[in-house]
Amino acid sequence: MNASTLHEHELNQEALIATITELAVPGKGILAADESLSTIGKRFATIGLENTEEHRRQYRSLLCTTPDLGDYVNGMILFEETLTQQDDHGKPLPKILAEQGIVPGIKVDKGLIRLANTLDEQVTQGLDGLAERLTHYKEQGARFAKWRNVYRISEVTPSLAAIKIGAENLARYAAICQELGIVPIVEPEVLMDGDHTIEHCAEVIEIVLMELFSALFLHQVHLELMVLKPSMVIAGADCSQQNTAQEVAEYTINVFRNNVPAAIPTINFLSGGQTPEQATTNLNAINSLDIQPWLLSFSYGRALQEPCLQAWQGKADNISAAQDTLYRRAQLNSLASVGEYTGETSSS
Ligand code: 13P
């Protein structure tokens, strides 16, 4: 390394440490607001709102300007377009977040494509040109990134091919991020779709995590400088036998203790289709077991946003009520992240 590259490397290391220090804080979690154009369209359809750029700007500006959201949220994952959007007064949304003490992050994967020679399994694309894109996002204020890989449970899936290629892609993405001073959120999402049991889910998440950490090791990813964003170990949405929060917590902790190195500073679960209340209750149960080596918090999309979106209904008059709803949901999840949620009327 010559002197200037060495200096750049040191600056990137400092940036990684500063960001992970802000993201791994007890009692705080991440708001995932990085829905792609088609996904946000589905969310808006639930309130009969047209999916236009202006509506997306209004909605995401409502999220970012929620008063004191930084009390419970320390990071927000944005979709590319949001990085360049502004609130009604012309202030860039990433700047508003930074002023709230919320670290702006960016979803960098380019969605899913079919994995050939499998039973319609999918793999995430977006590694080509990733370093260049990340450099650009960094200039726009992003300090961490997210890449989501999905695994579908059926009798014959996920295949070993899907598990290995998913792990490899996540690890290559994480290595690229760290080299550029961007903290990677590594998201292996095992979908809740289907009628599989919790035991089956545990087996799948176990092998997914095992292959993931093997790939992260191979690519020399610094575990201390990344965030893991996994699914909880939970029965499929159509499984006739649903489990208690205590059971979800026990299965989840058992699988994670056996497969996630203690060097990972914080595990921020996705909600994956759980109702807001279910996601909070399960997170609380997870944090009510023994002391664990990592923080166990949230990086919820739907479970934080659904009540807020419903309260908003696309109407300016409802902005304040919608923001109150988001703030309250974040507060309840903050309580759950330290095992102090006692139900929807919990107070801190
Ligand atoms: P959900 O919490 O709605 O699953 O969203 C989290 C996320 O970022 C999915 O990639």
Short mmCIF file of C-alpha atoms and ligand atoms in Angstrom, two decimals:
data_model
loop_
_atom_site.label_atom_id
_atom_site.label_comp_id
_atom_site.label_asym_id
_atom_site.label_seq_id
_atom_site.Cartn_x
_atom_site.Cartn_y
_atom_site.Cartn_z
CA MET A 1 0.00 0.00 0.00
CA ASN A 2 1.34 3.47 -0.82
CA ALA A 3 0.90 6.31 1.68
CA SER A 4 -2.35 7.70 0.27
CA THR A 5 -4.00 4.27 -0.02
CA LEU A 6 -2.89 3.53 3.53
CA HIS A 7 -4.42 6.79 4.70
CA GLU A 8 -7.67 5.98 2.90
CA HIS A 9 -7.70 2.51 4.47
CA GLU A 10 -7.28 4.04 7.94
CA LEU A 11 -10.10 6.53 7.30
CA ASN A 12 -12.38 3.72 6.16
CA GLN A 13 -11.55 1.70 9.28
CA GLU A 14 -12.38 4.70 11.44
CA ALA A 15 -15.65 5.19 9.56
CA LEU A 16 -16.61 1.53 10.08
CA ILE A 17 -15.92 1.73 13.80
CA ALA A 18 -17.84 5.00 14.19
CA THR A 19 -20.87 3.60 12.33
CA ILE A 20 -21.06 0.25 14.12
CA THR A 21 -20.69 2.08 17.43
CA GLU A 22 -23.78 4.11 16.56
CA LEU A 23 -25.72 1.08 15.31
CA ALA A 24 -24.99 -1.25 18.23
CA VAL A 25 -26.70 0.61 21.04
CA PRO A 26 -28.87 -1.18 23.61
CA GLY A 27 -32.53 -0.17 23.36
CA LYS A 28 -32.31 1.06 19.77
CA GLY A 29 -32.99 -0.55 16.41
CA ILE A 30 -33.25 0.04 12.70
CA LEU A 31 -36.20 1.16 10.59
CA ALA A 32 -36.23 -0.58 7.19
CA ALA A 33 -37.83 1.84 4.73
CA ASP A 34 -36.05 0.59 1.63
CA GLU A 35 -38.97 -0.94 -0.24
CA SER A 36 -38.27 -1.22 -3.95
CA LEU A 37 -40.57 0.59 -6.40
CA SER A 38 -42.79 -2.44 -6.80
CA THR A 39 -42.92 -3.30 -3.08
CA ILE A 40 -43.83 0.23 -1.98
CA GLY A 41 -46.53 0.09 -4.64
CA LYS A 42 -48.05 -2.94 -2.87
CA ARG A 43 -47.92 -1.12 0.48
CA PHE A 44 -49.56 2.03 -0.98
CA ALA A 45 -52.25 -0.12 -2.57
CA THR A 46 -53.43 -1.09 0.94
CA ILE A 47 -54.43 2.56 1.47
CA GLY A 48 -55.54 3.12 -2.13
CA LEU A 49 -52.67 5.49 -2.87
CA GLU A 50 -51.10 5.78 -6.30
CA ASN A 51 -47.42 4.84 -6.45
CA THR A 52 -45.88 8.11 -7.68
CA GLU A 53 -42.49 9.61 -6.89
CA GLU A 54 -44.18 12.51 -5.09
CA HIS A 55 -46.21 10.18 -2.85
CA ARG A 56 -43.10 8.20 -2.03
CA ARG A 57 -41.31 11.46 -1.16
CA GLN A 58 -44.16 12.58 1.06
CA TYR A 59 -44.31 9.27 2.85
CA ARG A 60 -40.59 8.85 3.41
CA SER A 61 -40.30 12.45 4.47
CA LEU A 62 -43.04 11.77 7.05
CA LEU A 63 -40.94 8.86 8.39
CA CYS A 64 -37.69 10.83 8.50
CA THR A 65 -39.21 13.91 10.15
CA THR A 66 -41.00 11.98 12.91
CA PRO A 67 -40.18 14.06 16.00
CA ASP A 68 -37.60 12.40 18.29
CA LEU A 69 -37.57 9.14 16.32
CA GLY A 70 -33.88 8.95 17.22
CA ASP A 71 -34.94 8.09 20.79
CA TYR A 72 -35.50 4.50 19.63
CA VAL A 73 -34.20 4.24 16.09
CA ASN A 74 -30.49 4.55 15.35
CA GLY A 75 -30.44 3.61 11.66
CA MET A 76 -32.79 3.83 8.70
CA ILE A 77 -32.41 1.81 5.51
CA LEU A 78 -33.35 3.86 2.46
CA PHE A 79 -34.15 3.03 -1.13
CA GLU A 80 -31.83 4.66 -3.69
CA GLU A 81 -34.35 7.34 -4.68
CA THR A 82 -34.80 8.53 -1.07
CA LEU A 83 -31.13 9.48 -0.76
CA THR A 84 -31.74 12.36 -3.14
CA GLN A 85 -35.22 13.37 -1.96
CA GLN A 86 -36.01 16.36 0.22
CA ASP A 87 -38.68 17.30 2.74
CA ASP A 88 -41.25 20.03 2.07
CA HIS A 89 -38.69 22.69 3.08
CA GLY A 90 -36.05 21.45 0.66
CA LYS A 91 -33.86 19.69 3.22
CA PRO A 92 -32.30 16.41 2.02
CA LEU A 93 -33.80 13.44 3.85
CA PRO A 94 -30.40 11.89 4.78
CA LYS A 95 -29.45 15.21 6.39
CA ILE A 96 -32.66 15.21 8.46
CA LEU A 97 -31.88 11.70 9.65
CA ALA A 98 -28.32 12.62 10.60
CA GLU A 99 -29.68 15.55 12.65
CA GLN A 100 -32.05 13.12 14.41
CA GLY A 101 -29.07 10.93 15.37
CA ILE A 102 -30.23 8.29 12.88
CA VAL A 103 -27.57 6.82 10.59
CA PRO A 104 -28.70 6.76 6.94
CA GLY A 105 -28.17 3.48 5.11
CA ILE A 106 -28.92 2.19 1.63
CA LYS A 107 -30.30 -0.98 0.10
CA VAL A 108 -27.81 -1.94 -2.58
CA ASP A 109 -28.97 -5.25 -3.96
CA LYS A 110 -30.76 -5.23 -7.29
CA GLY A 111 -33.48 -7.70 -6.44
CA LEU A 112 -33.97 -11.35 -7.24
CA ILE A 113 -33.43 -13.49 -10.30
CA ARG A 114 -34.18 -17.14 -10.91
CA LEU A 115 -31.35 -19.53 -10.08
CA ALA A 116 -30.98 -21.84 -13.08
CA ASN A 117 -31.30 -25.61 -12.60
CA THR A 118 -33.24 -25.26 -9.36
CA LEU A 119 -36.95 -25.51 -8.63
CA ASP A 120 -37.55 -21.80 -9.23
CA GLU A 121 -35.31 -20.75 -6.39
CA GLN A 122 -34.08 -17.19 -6.43
CA VAL A 123 -30.80 -15.46 -5.88
CA THR A 124 -30.00 -11.79 -5.38
CA GLN A 125 -28.18 -9.82 -8.04
CA GLY A 126 -26.23 -6.54 -7.91
CA LEU A 127 -22.54 -7.31 -7.36
CA ASP A 128 -21.51 -5.91 -10.75
CA GLY A 129 -20.51 -2.27 -10.33
CA LEU A 130 -21.31 -2.39 -6.60
CA ALA A 131 -18.10 -0.65 -5.51
CA GLU A 132 -18.80 2.29 -7.83
CA ARG A 133 -22.40 2.57 -6.65
CA LEU A 134 -21.33 2.42 -3.01
CA THR A 135 -18.80 5.19 -3.53
CA HIS A 136 -21.57 7.34 -4.96
CA TYR A 137 -24.04 6.52 -2.15
CA LYS A 138 -21.36 7.35 0.41
CA GLU A 139 -20.99 10.82 -1.10
CA GLN A 140 -24.78 11.18 -0.73
CA GLY A 141 -24.61 10.41 3.00
CA ALA A 142 -25.08 6.62 3.30
CA ARG A 143 -22.92 5.03 6.01
CA PHE A 144 -24.19 1.48 5.94
CA ALA A 145 -25.72 -0.80 3.33
CA LYS A 146 -28.12 -3.74 3.10
CA TRP A 147 -28.19 -6.82 0.88
CA ARG A 148 -31.04 -9.32 1.19
CA ASN A 149 -30.90 -12.90 0.05
CA VAL A 150 -34.04 -15.04 0.30
CA TYR A 151 -34.55 -18.73 0.96
CA ARG A 152 -37.89 -20.46 0.47
CA ILE A 153 -38.73 -23.50 2.59
CA SER A 154 -40.44 -26.47 0.97
CA GLU A 155 -39.83 -30.20 1.17
CA VAL A 156 -36.92 -29.83 -1.25
CA THR A 157 -35.81 -26.22 -0.85
CA PRO A 158 -33.65 -24.38 -0.13
CA SER A 159 -31.21 -26.46 -2.15
CA LEU A 160 -27.56 -26.60 -1.19
CA ALA A 161 -26.82 -24.67 -4.40
CA ALA A 162 -29.12 -21.81 -3.34
CA ILE A 163 -27.68 -21.78 0.17
CA LYS A 164 -24.07 -21.72 -1.03
CA ILE A 165 -24.52 -19.13 -3.75
CA GLY A 166 -26.54 -16.93 -1.39
CA ALA A 167 -23.80 -17.12 1.23
CA GLU A 168 -21.10 -16.36 -1.32
CA ASN A 169 -22.95 -13.30 -2.65
CA LEU A 170 -23.66 -11.95 0.84
CA ALA A 171 -19.99 -12.38 1.79
CA ARG A 172 -18.66 -10.74 -1.39
CA TYR A 173 -21.05 -7.83 -0.87
CA ALA A 174 -19.97 -7.45 2.78
CA ALA A 175 -16.27 -7.49 1.85
CA ILE A 176 -16.80 -4.77 -0.80
CA CYS A 177 -18.71 -2.61 1.70
CA GLN A 178 -16.08 -2.90 4.41
CA GLU A 179 -13.26 -2.08 1.99
CA LEU A 180 -15.07 1.21 1.29
CA GLY A 181 -15.82 2.06 4.93
CA ILE A 182 -19.53 1.14 4.71
CA VAL A 183 -20.97 -1.16 7.42
CA PRO A 184 -22.77 -4.08 5.73
CA ILE A 185 -26.11 -5.35 6.96
CA VAL A 186 -26.07 -9.00 5.95
CA GLU A 187 -29.64 -10.25 5.50
CA PRO A 188 -30.29 -13.94 4.93
CA GLU A 189 -34.12 -14.00 4.92
CA VAL A 190 -35.72 -17.40 5.36
CA LEU A 191 -39.28 -16.75 4.24
CA MET A 192 -42.27 -17.41 6.48
CA ASP A 193 -44.35 -18.47 3.45
CA GLY A 194 -45.48 -22.09 3.59
CA ASP A 195 -46.71 -24.67 6.07
CA HIS A 196 -43.37 -25.81 7.50
CA THR A 197 -42.97 -26.42 11.21
CA ILE A 198 -40.70 -24.48 13.54
CA GLU A 199 -38.36 -27.51 13.67
CA HIS A 200 -38.03 -27.43 9.89
CA CYS A 201 -37.33 -23.69 10.00
CA ALA A 202 -34.65 -24.27 12.65
CA GLU A 203 -32.90 -26.84 10.43
CA VAL A 204 -32.91 -24.47 7.46
CA ILE A 205 -31.70 -21.41 9.36
CA GLU A 206 -28.97 -23.51 10.94
CA ILE A 207 -27.47 -24.54 7.60
CA VAL A 208 -28.00 -21.07 6.10
CA LEU A 209 -26.05 -19.48 8.97
CA MET A 210 -23.36 -22.13 8.93
CA GLU A 211 -22.69 -21.62 5.21
CA LEU A 212 -22.96 -17.85 5.59
CA PHE A 213 -20.31 -17.62 8.31
CA SER A 214 -18.06 -19.98 6.40
CA ALA A 215 -18.27 -17.64 3.37
CA LEU A 216 -17.78 -14.53 5.52
CA PHE A 217 -14.63 -16.16 6.92
CA LEU A 218 -13.38 -17.02 3.44
CA HIS A 219 -13.83 -13.43 2.30
CA GLN A 220 -12.18 -12.07 5.45
CA VAL A 221 -15.19 -10.03 6.50
CA HIS A 222 -14.68 -8.40 9.90
CA LEU A 223 -17.54 -9.76 11.97
CA GLU A 224 -17.11 -6.96 14.52
CA LEU A 225 -17.94 -4.44 11.81
CA MET A 226 -21.17 -5.83 10.37
CA VAL A 227 -24.81 -6.26 11.35
CA LEU A 228 -26.64 -9.56 10.94
CA LYS A 229 -30.28 -9.22 9.89
CA PRO A 230 -31.87 -12.66 10.03
CA SER A 231 -35.34 -14.15 10.30
CA MET A 232 -36.52 -15.47 13.62
CA VAL A 233 -36.93 -19.23 13.88
CA ILE A 234 -40.69 -19.50 13.43
CA ALA A 235 -43.27 -21.84 11.88
CA GLY A 236 -44.53 -21.10 8.35
CA ALA A 237 -47.54 -18.78 8.14
CA ASP A 238 -49.73 -21.68 6.93
CA CYS A 239 -48.49 -24.24 9.46
CA SER A 240 -51.36 -25.63 11.53
CA GLN A 241 -49.19 -25.63 14.61
CA GLN A 242 -48.17 -22.10 15.58
CA ASN A 243 -45.88 -21.63 18.56
CA THR A 244 -45.82 -19.43 21.63
CA ALA A 245 -43.39 -16.50 21.82
CA GLN A 246 -41.46 -18.46 24.42
CA GLU A 247 -41.00 -21.34 21.96
CA VAL A 248 -39.98 -18.99 19.14
CA ALA A 249 -37.43 -17.43 21.48
CA GLU A 250 -36.02 -20.77 22.62
CA TYR A 251 -35.64 -22.14 19.09
CA THR A 252 -34.18 -18.86 17.84
CA ILE A 253 -31.62 -18.53 20.62
CA ASN A 254 -30.66 -22.18 20.37
CA VAL A 255 -29.96 -21.94 16.64
CA PHE A 256 -28.15 -18.61 16.95
CA ARG A 257 -25.97 -19.65 19.90
CA ASN A 258 -24.80 -22.62 17.88
CA ASN A 259 -24.17 -20.78 14.63
CA VAL A 260 -23.47 -17.07 15.13
CA PRO A 261 -20.01 -16.07 16.41
CA ALA A 262 -19.92 -13.88 19.50
CA ALA A 263 -17.93 -11.28 17.53
CA ILE A 264 -21.11 -10.10 15.80
CA PRO A 265 -22.05 -6.96 17.75
CA THR A 266 -25.74 -6.81 16.96
CA ILE A 267 -28.40 -9.04 15.45
CA ASN A 268 -31.32 -7.00 14.09
CA PHE A 269 -34.23 -9.23 13.10
CA LEU A 270 -36.52 -8.59 10.14
CA SER A 271 -40.25 -8.94 10.75
CA GLY A 272 -40.94 -10.94 7.58
CA GLY A 273 -44.74 -10.81 7.65
CA GLN A 274 -45.32 -11.13 11.39
CA THR A 275 -47.94 -8.68 12.66
CA PRO A 276 -46.51 -5.65 14.46
CA GLU A 277 -47.63 -6.98 17.83
CA GLN A 278 -46.30 -10.49 17.13
CA ALA A 279 -42.90 -9.12 16.05
CA THR A 280 -42.65 -7.07 19.25
CA THR A 281 -43.82 -9.92 21.48
CA ASN A 282 -41.36 -12.38 19.93
CA LEU A 283 -38.46 -9.94 20.17
CA ASN A 284 -39.28 -9.36 23.81
CA ALA A 285 -39.35 -13.12 24.50
CA ILE A 286 -35.97 -13.49 22.76
CA ASN A 287 -34.57 -10.81 25.06
CA SER A 288 -36.12 -12.36 28.15
CA LEU A 289 -33.97 -15.50 28.04
CA ASP A 290 -30.40 -15.59 29.36
CA ILE A 291 -27.77 -12.98 28.63
CA GLN A 292 -26.41 -13.40 25.09
CA PRO A 293 -23.12 -12.36 23.46
CA TRP A 294 -24.82 -10.03 20.95
CA LEU A 295 -27.44 -7.30 21.12
CA LEU A 296 -30.76 -8.64 19.81
CA SER A 297 -32.79 -5.87 18.26
CA PHE A 298 -35.01 -5.04 15.31
CA SER A 299 -34.65 -3.93 11.71
CA TYR A 300 -38.33 -4.05 10.90
CA GLY A 301 -40.05 -2.82 7.78
CA ARG A 302 -43.72 -3.80 7.86
CA ALA A 303 -43.90 -4.32 11.65
CA LEU A 304 -42.87 -0.70 12.22
CA GLN A 305 -44.53 0.94 9.24
CA GLU A 306 -47.91 -0.77 8.79
CA PRO A 307 -49.78 1.08 11.57
CA CYS A 308 -48.14 4.36 10.51
CA LEU A 309 -49.15 3.91 6.88
CA GLN A 310 -52.71 3.05 7.88
CA ALA A 311 -52.87 6.14 10.11
CA TRP A 312 -51.56 8.35 7.29
CA GLN A 313 -53.87 7.25 4.43
CA GLY A 314 -51.96 9.60 2.13
CA LYS A 315 -53.51 12.69 3.76
CA ALA A 316 -51.57 15.75 4.98
CA ASP A 317 -53.98 16.16 7.90
CA ASN A 318 -52.98 12.75 9.23
CA ILE A 319 -49.20 13.25 9.21
CA SER A 320 -48.89 14.05 12.87
CA ALA A 321 -51.06 11.07 13.94
CA ALA A 322 -49.07 8.78 11.64
CA GLN A 323 -45.80 10.00 13.13
CA ASP A 324 -47.12 9.43 16.66
CA THR A 325 -48.00 5.86 15.63
CA LEU A 326 -44.53 5.23 14.25
CA TYR A 327 -42.88 6.72 17.33
CA ARG A 328 -45.00 4.53 19.61
CA ARG A 329 -44.25 1.34 17.61
CA ALA A 330 -40.53 2.16 17.75
CA GLN A 331 -40.80 2.72 21.49
CA LEU A 332 -42.52 -0.65 22.05
CA ASN A 333 -39.83 -2.41 20.01
CA SER A 334 -37.15 -0.58 21.93
CA LEU A 335 -38.66 -1.97 25.14
CA ALA A 336 -38.75 -5.44 23.55
CA SER A 337 -35.09 -5.16 22.60
CA VAL A 338 -34.22 -5.02 26.29
CA GLY A 339 -36.94 -7.48 27.44
CA GLU A 340 -39.11 -4.80 29.04
CA TYR A 341 -42.21 -4.93 26.81
CA THR A 342 -45.23 -5.90 28.88
CA GLY A 343 -47.92 -5.51 26.19
CA GLU A 344 -49.30 -2.76 24.01
CA THR A 345 -49.81 -0.45 26.96
CA SER A 346 -46.17 -0.73 28.11
CA SER A 347 -44.53 2.47 29.27
CA SER A 348 -40.84 3.19 29.61
P1 13P B 1 -39.85 -6.66 7.01
O1 13P B 1 -39.55 -6.35 8.46
O2 13P B 1 -41.15 -6.11 6.53
O3 13P B 1 -39.64 -8.11 6.70
O4 13P B 1 -38.78 -5.86 6.16
C1 13P B 1 -37.46 -5.91 6.53
C2 13P B 1 -36.61 -5.86 5.34
O5 13P B 1 -35.78 -5.00 5.22
C3 13P B 1 -36.77 -6.91 4.33
O6 13P B 1 -35.70 -6.86 3.45
#
